[in-house]
mmCIF file of C-alpha atoms and ligand atoms in Angstrom:
data_model
loop_
_atom_site.group_PDB
_atom_site.id
_atom_site.type_symbol
_atom_site.label_atom_id
_atom_site.label_comp_id
_atom_site.label_asym_id
_atom_site.label_seq_id
_atom_site.Cartn_x
_atom_site.Cartn_y
_atom_site.Cartn_z
ATOM 1 C CA MET A 520 15.762 93.015 -78.164
ATOM 2 C CA THR A 521 14.929 92.492 -74.548
ATOM 3 C CA THR A 522 17.759 93.693 -72.240
ATOM 4 C CA ILE A 523 18.674 92.112 -68.886
ATOM 5 C CA ALA A 524 17.243 95.327 -67.210
ATOM 6 C CA GLN A 525 13.829 94.824 -68.940
ATOM 7 C CA ARG A 526 13.743 91.136 -67.967
ATOM 8 C CA LEU A 527 14.663 91.919 -64.464
ATOM 9 C CA LYS A 528 11.767 94.362 -64.296
ATOM 10 C CA GLN A 529 9.349 91.669 -65.621
ATOM 11 C CA ILE A 530 10.558 89.045 -63.081
ATOM 12 C CA ARG A 531 10.171 91.526 -60.203
ATOM 13 C CA SER A 532 6.682 92.225 -61.289
ATOM 14 C CA GLN A 533 5.912 88.456 -61.591
ATOM 15 C CA ILE A 534 7.197 88.041 -58.077
ATOM 16 C CA ASN A 535 5.118 90.887 -56.815
ATOM 17 C CA ASP A 536 1.891 89.679 -58.577
ATOM 18 C CA ALA A 537 2.570 86.091 -57.063
ATOM 19 C CA GLU A 538 3.027 87.595 -53.622
ATOM 20 C CA LEU A 539 -0.164 89.412 -53.827
ATOM 21 C CA ALA A 540 -2.087 86.617 -55.354
ATOM 22 C CA CYS A 541 -1.534 84.439 -52.127
ATOM 23 C CA ASN A 542 -1.840 87.340 -49.667
ATOM 24 C CA ARG A 543 1.872 87.488 -48.905
ATOM 25 C CA GLN A 544 3.661 90.709 -48.082
ATOM 26 C CA PRO A 545 5.200 92.435 -51.171
ATOM 27 C CA GLY A 546 8.854 92.192 -50.905
ATOM 28 C CA SER A 547 8.888 88.988 -48.820
ATOM 29 C CA VAL A 548 10.481 87.003 -51.598
ATOM 30 C CA LEU A 549 14.165 87.627 -52.571
ATOM 31 C CA LEU A 550 15.266 87.345 -56.126
ATOM 32 C CA LEU A 551 18.365 85.403 -56.511
ATOM 33 C CA ALA A 552 19.846 85.841 -60.027
ATOM 34 C CA VAL A 553 21.542 82.693 -61.126
ATOM 35 C CA SER A 554 24.338 83.567 -63.360
ATOM 36 C CA LYS A 555 25.943 80.250 -63.905
ATOM 37 C CA THR A 556 27.721 80.063 -67.490
ATOM 38 C CA LYS A 557 26.947 83.684 -67.979
ATOM 39 C CA PRO A 558 29.773 86.243 -68.288
ATOM 40 C CA ALA A 559 30.587 88.882 -65.770
ATOM 41 C CA GLU A 560 29.179 91.600 -68.023
ATOM 42 C CA ASP A 561 25.687 90.065 -67.599
ATOM 43 C CA ILE A 562 26.086 90.287 -63.894
ATOM 44 C CA ALA A 563 27.246 93.804 -64.076
ATOM 45 C CA ALA A 564 24.261 94.627 -66.307
ATOM 46 C CA ALA A 565 21.764 93.251 -63.790
ATOM 47 C CA TYR A 566 23.669 95.012 -61.023
ATOM 48 C CA GLN A 567 23.360 98.236 -62.743
ATOM 49 C CA ALA A 568 19.510 97.544 -62.784
ATOM 50 C CA GLY A 569 19.463 97.172 -58.984
ATOM 51 C CA GLN A 570 20.047 93.370 -58.544
ATOM 52 C CA ARG A 571 22.380 92.512 -55.624
ATOM 53 C CA HIS A 572 22.086 88.779 -55.007
ATOM 54 C CA PHE A 573 23.756 86.445 -57.361
ATOM 55 C CA GLY A 574 23.909 82.668 -57.355
ATOM 56 C CA GLU A 575 26.632 80.383 -58.906
ATOM 57 C CA ASN A 576 26.994 76.652 -59.341
ATOM 58 C CA TYR A 577 30.594 76.106 -60.305
ATOM 59 C CA LEU A 578 33.289 77.127 -57.960
ATOM 60 C CA GLN A 579 36.145 78.001 -60.366
ATOM 61 C CA GLU A 580 33.765 79.908 -62.630
ATOM 62 C CA ALA A 581 32.377 81.833 -59.675
ATOM 63 C CA LEU A 582 35.712 82.831 -58.227
ATOM 64 C CA ARG A 583 36.780 84.066 -61.639
ATOM 65 C CA LYS A 584 33.678 86.424 -61.771
ATOM 66 C CA GLN A 585 34.084 87.567 -58.244
ATOM 67 C CA LEU A 586 37.523 88.636 -58.985
ATOM 68 C CA GLU A 587 36.274 90.620 -62.163
ATOM 69 C CA LEU A 588 33.470 92.162 -60.083
ATOM 70 C CA GLY A 589 35.495 92.896 -56.901
ATOM 71 C CA ALA A 590 34.292 96.586 -56.895
ATOM 72 C CA TYR A 591 30.616 95.548 -56.772
ATOM 73 C CA ASP A 592 28.714 95.106 -53.528
ATOM 74 C CA ILE A 593 27.323 91.706 -54.451
ATOM 75 C CA THR A 594 25.898 89.031 -52.013
ATOM 76 C CA TRP A 595 27.260 85.754 -53.470
ATOM 77 C CA HIS A 596 25.166 82.531 -53.029
ATOM 78 C CA PHE A 597 26.603 79.114 -53.881
ATOM 79 C CA ILE A 598 23.866 76.825 -55.118
ATOM 80 C CA GLY A 599 25.699 73.861 -56.927
ATOM 81 C CA PRO A 600 27.036 70.412 -55.789
ATOM 82 C CA ILE A 601 29.718 70.586 -53.261
ATOM 83 C CA GLN A 602 32.899 68.488 -53.215
ATOM 84 C CA SER A 603 34.297 68.072 -49.738
ATOM 85 C CA ASN A 604 37.803 69.161 -50.951
ATOM 86 C CA LYS A 605 36.414 72.500 -52.110
ATOM 87 C CA THR A 606 34.804 73.763 -49.030
ATOM 88 C CA LYS A 607 37.522 76.240 -48.017
ATOM 89 C CA PRO A 608 37.074 78.573 -51.035
ATOM 90 C CA LEU A 609 33.299 78.422 -50.400
ATOM 91 C CA ALA A 610 33.706 79.319 -46.762
ATOM 92 C CA MET A 611 36.055 82.230 -47.749
ATOM 93 C CA HIS A 612 34.271 83.682 -50.658
ATOM 94 C CA PHE A 613 30.480 83.201 -50.311
ATOM 95 C CA ASP A 614 27.786 84.726 -48.047
ATOM 96 C CA TRP A 615 25.295 81.844 -48.537
ATOM 97 C CA VAL A 616 25.551 78.126 -49.458
ATOM 98 C CA HIS A 617 22.232 76.652 -50.366
ATOM 99 C CA SER A 618 23.418 73.075 -51.248
ATOM 100 C CA VAL A 619 24.712 71.556 -47.962
ATOM 101 C CA ASP A 620 23.765 67.929 -47.677
ATOM 102 C CA SER A 621 25.934 66.288 -45.136
ATOM 103 C CA LEU A 622 27.253 67.020 -41.735
ATOM 104 C CA LYS A 623 30.813 66.558 -43.028
ATOM 105 C CA ILE A 624 30.381 69.453 -45.446
ATOM 106 C CA ALA A 625 28.777 71.661 -42.889
ATOM 107 C CA GLU A 626 31.613 70.960 -40.308
ATOM 108 C CA ARG A 627 34.243 71.805 -42.938
ATOM 109 C CA LEU A 628 32.581 75.061 -43.883
ATOM 110 C CA SER A 629 32.291 76.041 -40.219
ATOM 111 C CA ALA A 630 35.822 75.162 -39.497
ATOM 112 C CA GLN A 631 37.166 76.990 -42.524
ATOM 113 C CA ARG A 632 34.983 80.203 -42.263
ATOM 114 C CA PRO A 633 37.418 83.028 -41.720
ATOM 115 C CA ALA A 634 37.077 84.726 -38.294
ATOM 116 C CA HIS A 635 36.746 88.158 -39.743
ATOM 117 C CA LEU A 636 33.549 87.270 -41.678
ATOM 118 C CA PRO A 637 29.962 86.938 -40.212
ATOM 119 C CA PRO A 638 28.618 83.310 -39.950
ATOM 120 C CA LEU A 639 28.022 81.682 -43.351
ATOM 121 C CA ASN A 640 24.388 81.463 -44.098
ATOM 122 C CA ILE A 641 23.342 77.836 -44.775
ATOM 123 C CA CYS A 642 20.399 76.001 -46.287
ATOM 124 C CA LEU A 643 20.076 72.208 -46.392
ATOM 125 C CA GLN A 644 19.218 70.829 -49.728
ATOM 126 C CA VAL A 645 16.389 68.267 -49.480
ATOM 127 C CA ASN A 646 15.788 65.768 -52.187
ATOM 128 C CA ILE A 647 12.085 66.075 -51.962
ATOM 129 C CA SER A 648 11.166 64.224 -55.191
ATOM 130 C CA ASP A 649 13.444 61.311 -54.077
ATOM 131 C CA GLU A 650 15.281 61.247 -57.489
ATOM 132 C CA PRO A 651 18.240 58.999 -57.184
ATOM 133 C CA SER A 652 20.322 61.213 -59.421
ATOM 134 C CA LYS A 653 19.853 64.479 -57.395
ATOM 135 C CA SER A 654 21.935 65.456 -54.425
ATOM 136 C CA GLY A 655 20.169 66.338 -51.159
ATOM 137 C CA ILE A 656 19.128 64.592 -48.029
ATOM 138 C CA THR A 657 15.814 62.898 -47.505
ATOM 139 C CA LEU A 658 12.914 64.446 -45.494
ATOM 140 C CA ALA A 659 13.549 61.799 -42.876
ATOM 141 C CA GLU A 660 17.165 63.010 -42.409
ATOM 142 C CA LEU A 661 16.148 66.640 -41.966
ATOM 143 C CA PRO A 662 15.451 66.880 -38.239
ATOM 144 C CA GLN A 663 18.808 65.339 -37.188
ATOM 145 C CA LEU A 664 20.980 67.176 -39.678
ATOM 146 C CA CYS A 665 19.282 70.584 -38.608
ATOM 147 C CA GLU A 666 20.014 69.882 -34.960
ATOM 148 C CA GLN A 667 23.765 68.875 -35.742
ATOM 149 C CA VAL A 668 24.396 71.908 -38.165
ATOM 150 C CA ALA A 669 22.651 74.461 -35.894
ATOM 151 C CA LYS A 670 25.396 73.798 -33.275
ATOM 152 C CA LEU A 671 28.255 74.695 -35.572
ATOM 153 C CA PRO A 672 29.704 77.902 -34.472
ATOM 154 C CA ASN A 673 30.465 79.688 -37.772
ATOM 155 C CA LEU A 674 27.262 78.805 -39.618
ATOM 156 C CA ASN A 675 23.998 80.348 -39.577
ATOM 157 C CA LEU A 676 21.443 77.659 -40.337
ATOM 158 C CA ARG A 677 18.699 79.407 -42.258
ATOM 159 C CA GLY A 678 16.481 76.915 -43.921
ATOM 160 C CA VAL A 679 16.161 74.477 -46.864
ATOM 161 C CA MET A 680 16.610 74.430 -50.613
ATOM 162 C CA ALA A 681 14.808 72.151 -53.032
ATOM 163 C CA ILE A 682 14.989 71.398 -56.668
ATOM 164 C CA PRO A 683 11.941 69.186 -57.379
ATOM 165 C CA ALA A 684 11.616 67.122 -60.610
ATOM 166 C CA PRO A 685 10.264 69.444 -63.350
ATOM 167 C CA GLN A 686 6.448 69.420 -63.726
ATOM 168 C CA GLN A 687 4.239 71.371 -66.068
ATOM 169 C CA ASP A 688 1.130 71.269 -64.030
ATOM 170 C CA PHE A 689 0.674 74.098 -61.369
ATOM 171 C CA GLU A 690 -0.786 71.956 -58.662
ATOM 172 C CA GLN A 691 1.880 69.204 -59.218
ATOM 173 C CA GLN A 692 4.576 72.025 -58.877
ATOM 174 C CA ARG A 693 3.132 72.907 -55.577
ATOM 175 C CA GLN A 694 3.188 69.490 -53.996
ATOM 176 C CA PRO A 695 6.798 69.052 -53.012
ATOM 177 C CA TYR A 696 7.191 72.563 -51.791
ATOM 178 C CA LYS A 697 4.066 72.159 -49.681
ATOM 179 C CA ILE A 698 5.413 68.851 -48.011
ATOM 180 C CA LEU A 699 8.848 70.404 -47.300
ATOM 181 C CA HIS A 700 7.403 73.648 -46.004
ATOM 182 C CA GLN A 701 5.266 71.771 -43.610
ATOM 183 C CA ALA A 702 8.089 69.475 -42.442
ATOM 184 C CA VAL A 703 10.104 72.559 -41.538
ATOM 185 C CA VAL A 704 7.154 74.167 -39.700
ATOM 186 C CA GLU A 705 6.866 71.009 -37.654
ATOM 187 C CA LEU A 706 10.640 71.338 -36.572
ATOM 188 C CA HIS A 707 9.551 74.420 -34.392
ATOM 189 C CA ARG A 708 12.813 76.214 -35.128
ATOM 190 C CA PRO A 709 12.199 79.953 -35.575
ATOM 191 C CA GLU A 710 15.710 80.469 -37.031
ATOM 192 C CA LEU A 711 14.634 78.544 -40.116
ATOM 193 C CA ASP A 712 13.177 81.430 -41.921
ATOM 194 C CA THR A 713 14.409 80.577 -45.446
ATOM 195 C CA PHE A 714 12.842 78.540 -48.121
ATOM 196 C CA SER A 715 14.991 78.608 -51.236
ATOM 197 C CA PHE A 716 12.228 77.285 -53.651
ATOM 198 C CA GLY A 717 11.428 78.063 -57.202
ATOM 199 C CA MET A 718 13.248 78.426 -60.536
ATOM 200 C CA THR A 719 12.124 79.952 -63.945
ATOM 201 C CA GLY A 720 9.621 77.131 -64.508
ATOM 202 C CA ASP A 721 7.775 77.128 -61.207
ATOM 203 C CA LEU A 722 8.315 80.450 -59.606
ATOM 204 C CA LYS A 723 4.648 81.134 -58.917
ATOM 205 C CA ALA A 724 3.906 77.699 -57.377
ATOM 206 C CA ALA A 725 7.055 78.049 -55.100
ATOM 207 C CA ILE A 726 5.891 81.479 -53.855
ATOM 208 C CA VAL A 727 2.388 80.180 -53.210
ATOM 209 C CA GLU A 728 4.009 77.499 -51.036
ATOM 210 C CA GLY A 729 6.122 79.861 -48.959
ATOM 211 C CA SER A 730 9.302 80.427 -50.875
ATOM 212 C CA THR A 731 11.503 83.340 -49.525
ATOM 213 C CA ILE A 732 14.191 83.097 -52.248
ATOM 214 C CA VAL A 733 13.482 82.276 -55.884
ATOM 215 C CA ARG A 734 16.592 81.290 -57.964
ATOM 216 C CA ILE A 735 16.046 82.531 -61.524
ATOM 217 C CA GLY A 736 18.491 81.975 -64.413
ATOM 218 C CA THR A 737 16.855 81.472 -67.802
ATOM 219 C CA ALA A 738 14.296 84.074 -67.428
ATOM 220 C CA LEU A 739 16.666 86.758 -66.526
ATOM 221 C CA PHE A 740 19.849 85.873 -68.550
ATOM 222 C CA GLY A 741 18.402 83.590 -71.353
ATOM 223 C CA GLU A 742 19.059 80.029 -72.251
ATOM 224 C CA ARG A 743 22.383 78.504 -71.131
ATOM 225 C CA ASN A 744 24.946 77.199 -73.462
ATOM 226 C CA TYR A 745 27.174 74.648 -71.821
ATOM 227 C CA ALA A 746 29.327 73.955 -74.766
HETATM 228 C C1 LIG B 895 20.664 76.569 -62.735
HETATM 229 C C2 LIG B 895 19.835 76.695 -61.468
HETATM 230 C C3 LIG B 895 18.781 77.441 -61.227
HETATM 231 C C4 LIG B 895 18.198 78.493 -62.290
HETATM 232 O O1 LIG B 895 17.334 77.724 -63.156
HETATM 233 P P1 LIG B 895 16.498 78.462 -64.322
HETATM 234 O O2 LIG B 895 15.498 77.289 -64.727
HETATM 235 O O3 LIG B 895 17.401 78.702 -65.361
HETATM 236 O O4 LIG B 895 15.876 79.559 -63.727
HETATM 237 C C5 LIG B 895 18.191 77.503 -59.903
HETATM 238 N N1 LIG B 895 18.620 76.684 -58.977
HETATM 239 C C6 LIG B 895 19.714 75.821 -59.089
HETATM 240 C C7 LIG B 895 20.202 74.986 -58.003
HETATM 241 C C8 LIG B 895 20.293 75.778 -60.428
HETATM 242 O O5 LIG B 895 21.346 74.866 -60.538
#
């Protein structure tokens, strides 16, 4: 049986290979372990193997696990859809939110961020494949939302997150990331240092196109069971 520790080692080595393959500095891509639907024990197992950044999609589930794992020094990332009436617990209990897609959500997160905590790290979610069902802003909306969110006092605007439509072909996987990366470069905002690009199925393409955070669930924790 493959353990979480063994899988973690394999993924770290895949990330390292991809970094070297495109002449990027080893260690420039952060591994975010996506633990949605998985029990706190799985998070603890990855933590024992050195993993510190974990991503969750469902607020109630995440808060439950955070309570259970209170003694662990974990950096928590929220990567799921955000309901505007649920921003307060997000502002209180997370270090990063990757899925901000409106000024209203950003304003609430800033207003609700507790004063004793550092600014909340924010990525704007961009719907790069223009899929009607997916959340996220359009590329055209990115410059203005960046400008507005950058002004909010208790947020630290860091970059963008994308979940492109799944593709099998490597070159096709690269395309949306290439386009979004270029759009961010053209904003000339040096504080935008974060590209939350890549999941289990397209990790290498995402790293080739400048990912700085890959969000990996299945390859680390196994298939998810939503039942
Ligand atoms: C579930 C999820 C992931 C992880 O996907 P895998 O294919 O299991 O690696 C990454 N990002 C987001 C936003 C997710 O919802």
